[in-house]
């Protein structure tokens, strides 16, 4: 299955004088040969579709030779095998599934590469403002929505809970969602005591914080963060700044990782180079469109990658040109 489709056979990202069909009319003046790239996101209502759709909009607007087409999937755990099978060109993958795939944890090490780091994902729970639960241990034995099936969120929570001696599917009545967007309603109507999520501007947290009754966040305390990091060193201390969500007056400290846009191993160097050049040329515009995208920078990609060699060679070439990689 060929996923990067070139409008002119044998040509890649080239403009030329050609006839094209548009709206039923034949255009005979200069036309641009488009490269169509499939982008895997996740289930509707979560942070990945929000980011992926915004990414496609700004990229397509910035480079008329690109046509990035987002596609809803089951999330990180489906996106990785789809990329490996060549059924997607690029896809959004959370930090924990990426780490396990890169390191060969529970599976052979992947040959997928990083296009960019997306944003950091500090993990935490959200409850109704009138909830009696104040700490993570208060939630033991309660029904908790840990995110969509196949997404990276349940993997992050599993590592975090393991760090403080809790088992996700034994110490909690774990709920795994068919759609990420279903979580807030379950907490609001009492079917779940809490919703697990991650990041700044995450739609589930936003929906809870904007609900009529309001919301409150629960994250690991300082001692728990130290225990988590001692056991799972790749998890990083991260902070949700004050004001990231309505009525959140203080910063929230937690742990988490970086999500990535990964690309299939066979994506041509020149395509990866062009994607990187286009993306990092519009960092400011992307940030204005979506707050999470303010962290999508070349510098953050180099800092977040477990190893610079995991960044696609075409992207590395561009990074060398701008001086963020030697």
mmCIF file of C-alpha atoms in Angstrom:
data_model
loop_
_atom_site.group_PDB
_atom_site.id
_atom_site.type_symbol
_atom_site.label_atom_id
_atom_site.label_comp_id
_atom_site.label_asym_id
_atom_site.label_seq_id
_atom_site.Cartn_x
_atom_site.Cartn_y
_atom_site.Cartn_z
ATOM 1 C CA UNK A 1 0.000 0.000 0.000
ATOM 2 C CA UNK A 2 1.573 3.244 -1.122
ATOM 3 C CA UNK A 3 0.742 6.025 1.268
ATOM 4 C CA UNK A 4 2.750 8.996 0.122
ATOM 5 C CA UNK A 5 0.938 9.744 -3.116
ATOM 6 C CA UNK A 6 2.657 11.938 -5.679
ATOM 7 C CA UNK A 7 0.359 13.792 -8.041
ATOM 8 C CA UNK A 8 2.792 13.444 -10.950
ATOM 9 C CA UNK A 9 4.241 9.975 -11.572
ATOM 10 C CA UNK A 10 7.957 9.851 -10.943
ATOM 11 C CA UNK A 11 8.002 13.306 -9.380
ATOM 12 C CA UNK A 12 8.345 14.259 -5.727
ATOM 13 C CA UNK A 13 7.253 17.634 -4.408
ATOM 14 C CA UNK A 14 7.842 19.306 -7.769
ATOM 15 C CA UNK A 15 5.914 22.134 -9.357
ATOM 16 C CA UNK A 16 5.396 22.250 -13.063
ATOM 17 C CA UNK A 17 3.142 23.419 -15.836
ATOM 18 C CA UNK A 18 0.391 20.846 -16.025
ATOM 19 C CA UNK A 19 -3.304 20.411 -16.561
ATOM 20 C CA UNK A 20 -5.300 19.703 -13.390
ATOM 21 C CA UNK A 21 -8.906 19.081 -12.568
ATOM 22 C CA UNK A 22 -10.449 21.315 -9.914
ATOM 23 C CA UNK A 23 -14.141 21.740 -9.298
ATOM 24 C CA UNK A 24 -14.908 20.207 -12.670
ATOM 25 C CA UNK A 25 -12.758 22.755 -14.510
ATOM 26 C CA UNK A 26 -9.520 22.033 -16.286
ATOM 27 C CA UNK A 27 -6.646 24.260 -15.171
ATOM 28 C CA UNK A 28 -3.828 24.513 -17.684
ATOM 29 C CA UNK A 29 -1.621 27.065 -15.956
ATOM 30 C CA UNK A 30 1.161 26.259 -13.452
ATOM 31 C CA UNK A 31 0.053 23.550 -11.029
ATOM 32 C CA UNK A 32 1.759 22.104 -7.969
ATOM 33 C CA UNK A 33 2.348 18.380 -7.664
ATOM 34 C CA UNK A 34 1.029 17.398 -4.246
ATOM 35 C CA UNK A 35 2.363 14.838 -1.818
ATOM 36 C CA UNK A 36 -0.486 13.301 0.163
ATOM 37 C CA UNK A 37 0.567 12.005 3.569
ATOM 38 C CA UNK A 38 -1.630 9.912 5.861
ATOM 39 C CA UNK A 39 -1.585 10.948 9.535
ATOM 40 C CA UNK A 40 -2.872 8.608 12.251
ATOM 41 C CA UNK A 41 -4.362 10.301 15.344
ATOM 42 C CA UNK A 42 -6.696 8.567 17.856
ATOM 43 C CA UNK A 43 -10.346 8.281 18.882
ATOM 44 C CA UNK A 44 -12.550 11.399 18.655
ATOM 45 C CA UNK A 45 -12.680 13.686 21.670
ATOM 46 C CA UNK A 46 -9.076 13.277 22.804
ATOM 47 C CA UNK A 47 -5.973 15.399 22.532
ATOM 48 C CA UNK A 48 -4.428 13.587 19.557
ATOM 49 C CA UNK A 49 -7.218 14.356 17.041
ATOM 50 C CA UNK A 50 -7.220 17.983 18.230
ATOM 51 C CA UNK A 51 -3.473 18.250 17.705
ATOM 52 C CA UNK A 52 -3.441 16.226 14.488
ATOM 53 C CA UNK A 53 -6.153 18.248 12.810
ATOM 54 C CA UNK A 54 -4.439 21.520 13.753
ATOM 55 C CA UNK A 55 -1.080 20.168 12.562
ATOM 56 C CA UNK A 56 -2.560 19.232 9.185
ATOM 57 C CA UNK A 57 -4.237 22.631 8.781
ATOM 58 C CA UNK A 58 -1.135 24.709 9.456
ATOM 59 C CA UNK A 59 1.157 22.457 7.443
ATOM 60 C CA UNK A 60 -1.123 22.318 4.415
ATOM 61 C CA UNK A 61 -1.541 26.085 4.521
ATOM 62 C CA UNK A 62 2.209 26.658 4.781
ATOM 63 C CA UNK A 63 3.235 24.307 1.971
ATOM 64 C CA UNK A 64 0.887 23.939 -1.022
ATOM 65 C CA UNK A 65 2.863 20.868 -2.104
ATOM 66 C CA UNK A 66 1.708 18.966 1.000
ATOM 67 C CA UNK A 67 -1.662 17.393 1.650
ATOM 68 C CA UNK A 68 -1.621 15.888 5.128
ATOM 69 C CA UNK A 69 -4.773 13.858 5.783
ATOM 70 C CA UNK A 70 -5.622 13.038 9.432
ATOM 71 C CA UNK A 71 -7.261 9.705 10.158
ATOM 72 C CA UNK A 72 -8.910 8.632 13.406
ATOM 73 C CA UNK A 73 -7.428 5.427 14.831
ATOM 74 C CA UNK A 74 -7.560 3.634 18.176
ATOM 75 C CA UNK A 75 -4.494 5.604 19.283
ATOM 76 C CA UNK A 76 -0.838 4.947 20.016
ATOM 77 C CA UNK A 77 -1.018 1.163 20.322
ATOM 78 C CA UNK A 78 -2.623 0.889 16.891
ATOM 79 C CA UNK A 79 -0.573 3.635 15.270
ATOM 80 C CA UNK A 80 2.743 1.872 15.892
ATOM 81 C CA UNK A 81 1.860 -1.360 14.035
ATOM 82 C CA UNK A 82 0.108 0.616 11.279
ATOM 83 C CA UNK A 83 3.312 2.587 10.726
ATOM 84 C CA UNK A 84 5.413 -0.567 10.819
ATOM 85 C CA UNK A 85 3.109 -2.192 8.256
ATOM 86 C CA UNK A 86 3.348 0.853 5.986
ATOM 87 C CA UNK A 87 -0.363 1.604 6.344
ATOM 88 C CA UNK A 88 0.306 5.103 7.703
ATOM 89 C CA UNK A 89 3.002 7.593 6.748
ATOM 90 C CA UNK A 90 3.147 9.469 10.045
ATOM 91 C CA UNK A 91 1.259 9.112 13.320
ATOM 92 C CA UNK A 92 0.922 10.537 16.813
ATOM 93 C CA UNK A 93 2.283 8.266 19.541
ATOM 94 C CA UNK A 94 2.428 8.861 23.284
ATOM 95 C CA UNK A 95 5.711 8.752 25.154
ATOM 96 C CA UNK A 96 5.337 5.411 26.929
ATOM 97 C CA UNK A 97 4.383 3.312 23.865
ATOM 98 C CA UNK A 98 7.174 5.068 21.946
ATOM 99 C CA UNK A 99 9.700 4.283 24.676
ATOM 100 C CA UNK A 100 8.660 0.625 24.855
ATOM 101 C CA UNK A 101 8.841 0.311 21.065
ATOM 102 C CA UNK A 102 12.250 2.020 20.807
ATOM 103 C CA UNK A 103 13.707 -0.027 23.667
ATOM 104 C CA UNK A 104 12.140 -3.326 22.587
ATOM 105 C CA UNK A 105 10.201 -3.758 25.841
ATOM 106 C CA UNK A 106 7.751 -6.638 25.400
ATOM 107 C CA UNK A 107 8.325 -6.607 21.644
ATOM 108 C CA UNK A 108 11.141 -6.329 19.072
ATOM 109 C CA UNK A 109 12.704 -2.869 18.917
ATOM 110 C CA UNK A 110 10.987 -0.746 16.292
ATOM 111 C CA UNK A 111 12.684 0.882 13.317
ATOM 112 C CA UNK A 112 10.267 3.810 13.296
ATOM 113 C CA UNK A 113 11.762 7.299 13.518
ATOM 114 C CA UNK A 114 10.840 10.601 15.163
ATOM 115 C CA UNK A 115 9.623 13.504 13.053
ATOM 116 C CA UNK A 116 9.070 15.839 16.004
ATOM 117 C CA UNK A 117 8.336 15.932 19.706
ATOM 118 C CA UNK A 118 4.771 17.187 20.104
ATOM 119 C CA UNK A 119 4.284 18.240 23.719
ATOM 120 C CA UNK A 120 5.042 17.135 27.249
ATOM 121 C CA UNK A 121 2.353 15.148 29.055
ATOM 122 C CA UNK A 122 2.244 15.560 32.841
ATOM 123 C CA UNK A 123 -0.247 12.954 34.052
ATOM 124 C CA UNK A 124 -2.936 13.536 36.656
ATOM 125 C CA UNK A 125 -6.487 12.681 37.662
ATOM 126 C CA UNK A 126 -9.462 15.015 37.566
ATOM 127 C CA UNK A 127 -12.504 14.717 39.842
ATOM 128 C CA UNK A 128 -15.622 16.791 40.370
ATOM 129 C CA UNK A 129 -15.035 19.829 42.568
ATOM 130 C CA UNK A 130 -17.426 18.379 45.196
ATOM 131 C CA UNK A 131 -15.664 15.005 45.225
ATOM 132 C CA UNK A 132 -14.430 13.689 48.595
ATOM 133 C CA UNK A 133 -11.239 12.330 46.987
ATOM 134 C CA UNK A 134 -8.084 14.353 47.664
ATOM 135 C CA UNK A 135 -5.161 11.993 46.948
ATOM 136 C CA UNK A 136 -4.360 9.158 44.552
ATOM 137 C CA UNK A 137 -4.715 6.616 47.376
ATOM 138 C CA UNK A 138 -8.205 7.964 48.098
ATOM 139 C CA UNK A 139 -9.175 6.648 44.662
ATOM 140 C CA UNK A 140 -8.165 3.043 45.476
ATOM 141 C CA UNK A 141 -11.180 0.768 45.020
ATOM 142 C CA UNK A 142 -13.080 3.380 43.024
ATOM 143 C CA UNK A 143 -14.115 3.285 39.335
ATOM 144 C CA UNK A 144 -11.571 5.313 37.376
ATOM 145 C CA UNK A 145 -11.628 6.050 33.632
ATOM 146 C CA UNK A 146 -8.018 5.538 32.528
ATOM 147 C CA UNK A 147 -8.462 6.618 28.906
ATOM 148 C CA UNK A 148 -9.286 5.120 25.544
ATOM 149 C CA UNK A 149 -8.441 1.540 24.669
ATOM 150 C CA UNK A 150 -5.280 1.526 22.605
ATOM 151 C CA UNK A 151 -4.157 4.996 23.670
ATOM 152 C CA UNK A 152 -0.955 5.767 25.521
ATOM 153 C CA UNK A 153 -2.701 7.267 28.561
ATOM 154 C CA UNK A 154 -3.370 3.953 30.359
ATOM 155 C CA UNK A 155 0.272 2.998 29.883
ATOM 156 C CA UNK A 156 1.479 6.239 31.491
ATOM 157 C CA UNK A 157 -0.871 5.746 34.447
ATOM 158 C CA UNK A 158 0.257 2.124 34.838
ATOM 159 C CA UNK A 159 3.903 3.172 35.136
ATOM 160 C CA UNK A 160 3.084 6.035 37.487
ATOM 161 C CA UNK A 161 0.922 3.903 39.775
ATOM 162 C CA UNK A 162 3.501 1.117 39.780
ATOM 163 C CA UNK A 163 6.042 3.638 41.030
ATOM 164 C CA UNK A 164 3.994 4.192 44.179
ATOM 165 C CA UNK A 165 3.151 0.529 44.703
ATOM 166 C CA UNK A 166 -0.317 0.397 43.141
ATOM 167 C CA UNK A 167 -1.666 -1.886 40.420
ATOM 168 C CA UNK A 168 -4.006 -0.267 37.948
ATOM 169 C CA UNK A 169 -6.273 -3.247 37.292
ATOM 170 C CA UNK A 170 -6.230 -4.651 40.823
ATOM 171 C CA UNK A 171 -6.369 -1.594 43.090
ATOM 172 C CA UNK A 172 -8.911 0.325 41.005
ATOM 173 C CA UNK A 173 -12.101 -0.506 39.117
ATOM 174 C CA UNK A 174 -10.463 0.383 35.833
ATOM 175 C CA UNK A 175 -12.577 1.678 32.955
ATOM 176 C CA UNK A 176 -11.174 1.780 29.408
ATOM 177 C CA UNK A 177 -13.098 3.940 26.972
ATOM 178 C CA UNK A 178 -14.161 3.298 23.402
ATOM 179 C CA UNK A 179 -13.959 7.046 22.781
ATOM 180 C CA UNK A 180 -11.673 9.420 24.679
ATOM 181 C CA UNK A 181 -14.399 12.057 24.720
ATOM 182 C CA UNK A 182 -16.722 9.873 26.820
ATOM 183 C CA UNK A 183 -14.685 10.257 30.019
ATOM 184 C CA UNK A 184 -15.849 13.635 31.373
ATOM 185 C CA UNK A 185 -19.544 12.700 31.252
ATOM 186 C CA UNK A 186 -18.838 9.520 33.206
ATOM 187 C CA UNK A 187 -17.252 11.513 36.027
ATOM 188 C CA UNK A 188 -19.930 14.172 35.978
ATOM 189 C CA UNK A 189 -22.799 11.672 36.266
ATOM 190 C CA UNK A 190 -21.058 9.482 38.853
ATOM 191 C CA UNK A 191 -20.246 6.407 36.763
ATOM 192 C CA UNK A 192 -16.556 7.116 37.424
ATOM 193 C CA UNK A 193 -14.949 8.729 40.460
ATOM 194 C CA UNK A 194 -12.100 10.188 38.408
ATOM 195 C CA UNK A 195 -10.713 10.564 34.921
ATOM 196 C CA UNK A 196 -7.021 10.081 34.153
ATOM 197 C CA UNK A 197 -5.392 12.269 31.521
ATOM 198 C CA UNK A 198 -2.260 14.181 30.672
ATOM 199 C CA UNK A 199 -1.032 17.449 29.270
ATOM 200 C CA UNK A 200 -1.843 21.118 29.010
ATOM 201 C CA UNK A 201 -5.032 21.897 27.123
ATOM 202 C CA UNK A 202 -6.142 18.256 27.177
ATOM 203 C CA UNK A 203 -9.828 18.182 26.053
ATOM 204 C CA UNK A 204 -10.999 15.885 28.862
ATOM 205 C CA UNK A 205 -9.550 18.149 31.542
ATOM 206 C CA UNK A 206 -10.912 21.216 29.783
ATOM 207 C CA UNK A 207 -14.411 19.730 29.634
ATOM 208 C CA UNK A 208 -14.317 18.898 33.327
ATOM 209 C CA UNK A 209 -12.920 22.279 34.376
ATOM 210 C CA UNK A 210 -15.570 24.107 32.330
ATOM 211 C CA UNK A 211 -18.471 22.001 33.627
ATOM 212 C CA UNK A 212 -21.088 23.760 35.804
ATOM 213 C CA UNK A 213 -19.880 22.077 38.991
ATOM 214 C CA UNK A 214 -16.200 22.622 38.280
ATOM 215 C CA UNK A 215 -13.330 20.219 38.810
ATOM 216 C CA UNK A 216 -10.281 19.513 40.932
ATOM 217 C CA UNK A 217 -6.999 17.853 39.925
ATOM 218 C CA UNK A 218 -5.146 15.095 41.787
ATOM 219 C CA UNK A 219 -1.459 14.474 41.061
ATOM 220 C CA UNK A 220 1.321 12.609 42.892
ATOM 221 C CA UNK A 221 2.838 14.510 45.807
ATOM 222 C CA UNK A 222 6.557 15.263 46.108
ATOM 223 C CA UNK A 223 7.344 12.002 47.863
ATOM 224 C CA UNK A 224 5.396 9.981 45.337
ATOM 225 C CA UNK A 225 7.122 11.762 42.435
ATOM 226 C CA UNK A 226 10.496 10.812 43.930
ATOM 227 C CA UNK A 227 9.441 7.162 44.249
ATOM 228 C CA UNK A 228 8.089 7.054 40.690
ATOM 229 C CA UNK A 229 11.260 8.530 39.215
ATOM 230 C CA UNK A 230 13.480 6.208 41.230
ATOM 231 C CA UNK A 231 11.736 3.190 39.686
ATOM 232 C CA UNK A 232 10.967 4.553 36.197
ATOM 233 C CA UNK A 233 13.799 6.939 35.411
ATOM 234 C CA UNK A 234 12.619 7.870 31.911
ATOM 235 C CA UNK A 235 9.555 9.603 33.380
ATOM 236 C CA UNK A 236 10.362 13.285 33.820
ATOM 237 C CA UNK A 237 9.196 15.830 36.399
ATOM 238 C CA UNK A 238 6.734 18.094 34.588
ATOM 239 C CA UNK A 239 4.516 20.987 35.646
ATOM 240 C CA UNK A 240 1.084 22.164 34.559
ATOM 241 C CA UNK A 241 1.354 25.969 34.896
ATOM 242 C CA UNK A 242 -1.253 27.858 36.912
ATOM 243 C CA UNK A 243 -4.163 28.968 34.769
ATOM 244 C CA UNK A 244 -3.807 26.134 32.272
ATOM 245 C CA UNK A 245 -7.418 25.218 33.055
ATOM 246 C CA UNK A 246 -10.337 27.314 34.393
ATOM 247 C CA UNK A 247 -10.119 27.942 38.150
ATOM 248 C CA UNK A 248 -6.694 26.268 38.393
ATOM 249 C CA UNK A 249 -4.975 28.891 40.524
ATOM 250 C CA UNK A 250 -1.761 27.017 41.364
ATOM 251 C CA UNK A 251 0.780 25.077 39.291
ATOM 252 C CA UNK A 252 0.498 21.284 39.459
ATOM 253 C CA UNK A 253 3.634 19.152 39.674
ATOM 254 C CA UNK A 254 3.596 15.643 38.256
ATOM 255 C CA UNK A 255 5.552 13.233 36.074
ATOM 256 C CA UNK A 256 5.185 12.311 32.445
ATOM 257 C CA UNK A 257 6.847 12.093 29.085
ATOM 258 C CA UNK A 258 6.861 13.612 25.600
ATOM 259 C CA UNK A 259 4.533 12.519 22.825
ATOM 260 C CA UNK A 260 5.920 12.281 19.294
ATOM 261 C CA UNK A 261 4.969 12.283 15.668
ATOM 262 C CA UNK A 262 6.599 9.086 14.434
ATOM 263 C CA UNK A 263 7.145 8.162 10.791
ATOM 264 C CA UNK A 264 7.411 4.861 8.964
ATOM 265 C CA UNK A 265 10.948 3.633 8.434
ATOM 266 C CA UNK A 266 10.710 3.917 4.639
ATOM 267 C CA UNK A 267 9.567 7.556 4.524
ATOM 268 C CA UNK A 268 11.979 9.181 2.023
ATOM 269 C CA UNK A 269 14.604 11.509 3.482
ATOM 270 C CA UNK A 270 13.508 14.364 1.234
ATOM 271 C CA UNK A 271 9.898 14.094 2.464
ATOM 272 C CA UNK A 272 10.949 14.054 6.128
ATOM 273 C CA UNK A 273 13.275 17.007 5.474
ATOM 274 C CA UNK A 274 10.491 19.011 3.868
ATOM 275 C CA UNK A 275 8.056 18.208 6.677
ATOM 276 C CA UNK A 276 10.605 19.333 9.282
ATOM 277 C CA UNK A 277 11.507 22.501 7.390
ATOM 278 C CA UNK A 278 7.859 23.440 6.936
ATOM 279 C CA UNK A 279 6.891 22.631 10.528
ATOM 280 C CA UNK A 280 9.709 24.472 12.257
ATOM 281 C CA UNK A 281 9.339 27.411 9.915
ATOM 282 C CA UNK A 282 5.839 27.984 11.296
ATOM 283 C CA UNK A 283 6.363 27.227 14.988
ATOM 284 C CA UNK A 284 4.897 30.610 15.929
ATOM 285 C CA UNK A 285 1.770 30.164 13.817
ATOM 286 C CA UNK A 286 1.193 26.662 15.169
ATOM 287 C CA UNK A 287 1.546 27.929 18.740
ATOM 288 C CA UNK A 288 -1.061 30.631 18.093
ATOM 289 C CA UNK A 289 -3.478 28.037 16.731
ATOM 290 C CA UNK A 290 -3.080 25.495 19.533
ATOM 291 C CA UNK A 291 -1.552 26.066 22.967
ATOM 292 C CA UNK A 292 -0.142 22.520 23.159
ATOM 293 C CA UNK A 293 1.801 23.177 19.960
ATOM 294 C CA UNK A 294 3.893 25.866 21.643
ATOM 295 C CA UNK A 295 6.130 22.988 22.784
ATOM 296 C CA UNK A 296 6.523 21.626 19.236
ATOM 297 C CA UNK A 297 9.977 23.011 18.519
ATOM 298 C CA UNK A 298 13.183 21.735 16.973
ATOM 299 C CA UNK A 299 15.070 22.269 20.244
ATOM 300 C CA UNK A 300 12.482 20.303 22.239
ATOM 301 C CA UNK A 301 12.631 17.461 19.730
ATOM 302 C CA UNK A 302 16.388 17.077 20.194
ATOM 303 C CA UNK A 303 16.035 17.309 23.988
ATOM 304 C CA UNK A 304 13.091 14.886 24.187
ATOM 305 C CA UNK A 305 14.419 12.149 21.877
ATOM 306 C CA UNK A 306 15.879 9.207 23.853
ATOM 307 C CA UNK A 307 18.715 9.253 21.315
ATOM 308 C CA UNK A 308 19.319 11.692 18.460
ATOM 309 C CA UNK A 309 19.753 8.704 16.114
ATOM 310 C CA UNK A 310 16.057 7.943 16.623
ATOM 311 C CA UNK A 311 15.238 11.178 14.766
ATOM 312 C CA UNK A 312 14.647 10.587 11.047
ATOM 313 C CA UNK A 313 17.787 11.231 8.939
ATOM 314 C CA UNK A 314 15.924 13.773 6.802
ATOM 315 C CA UNK A 315 14.937 15.692 9.928
ATOM 316 C CA UNK A 316 18.490 15.466 11.266
ATOM 317 C CA UNK A 317 19.738 17.032 8.029
ATOM 318 C CA UNK A 318 17.462 20.026 8.559
ATOM 319 C CA UNK A 319 18.425 20.264 12.233
ATOM 320 C CA UNK A 320 22.098 20.374 11.281
ATOM 321 C CA UNK A 321 21.364 23.206 8.863
ATOM 322 C CA UNK A 322 19.712 25.289 11.615
ATOM 323 C CA UNK A 323 22.315 24.348 14.220
ATOM 324 C CA UNK A 324 20.285 22.335 16.744
ATOM 325 C CA UNK A 325 22.201 19.149 15.891
ATOM 326 C CA UNK A 326 25.933 19.024 15.237
#
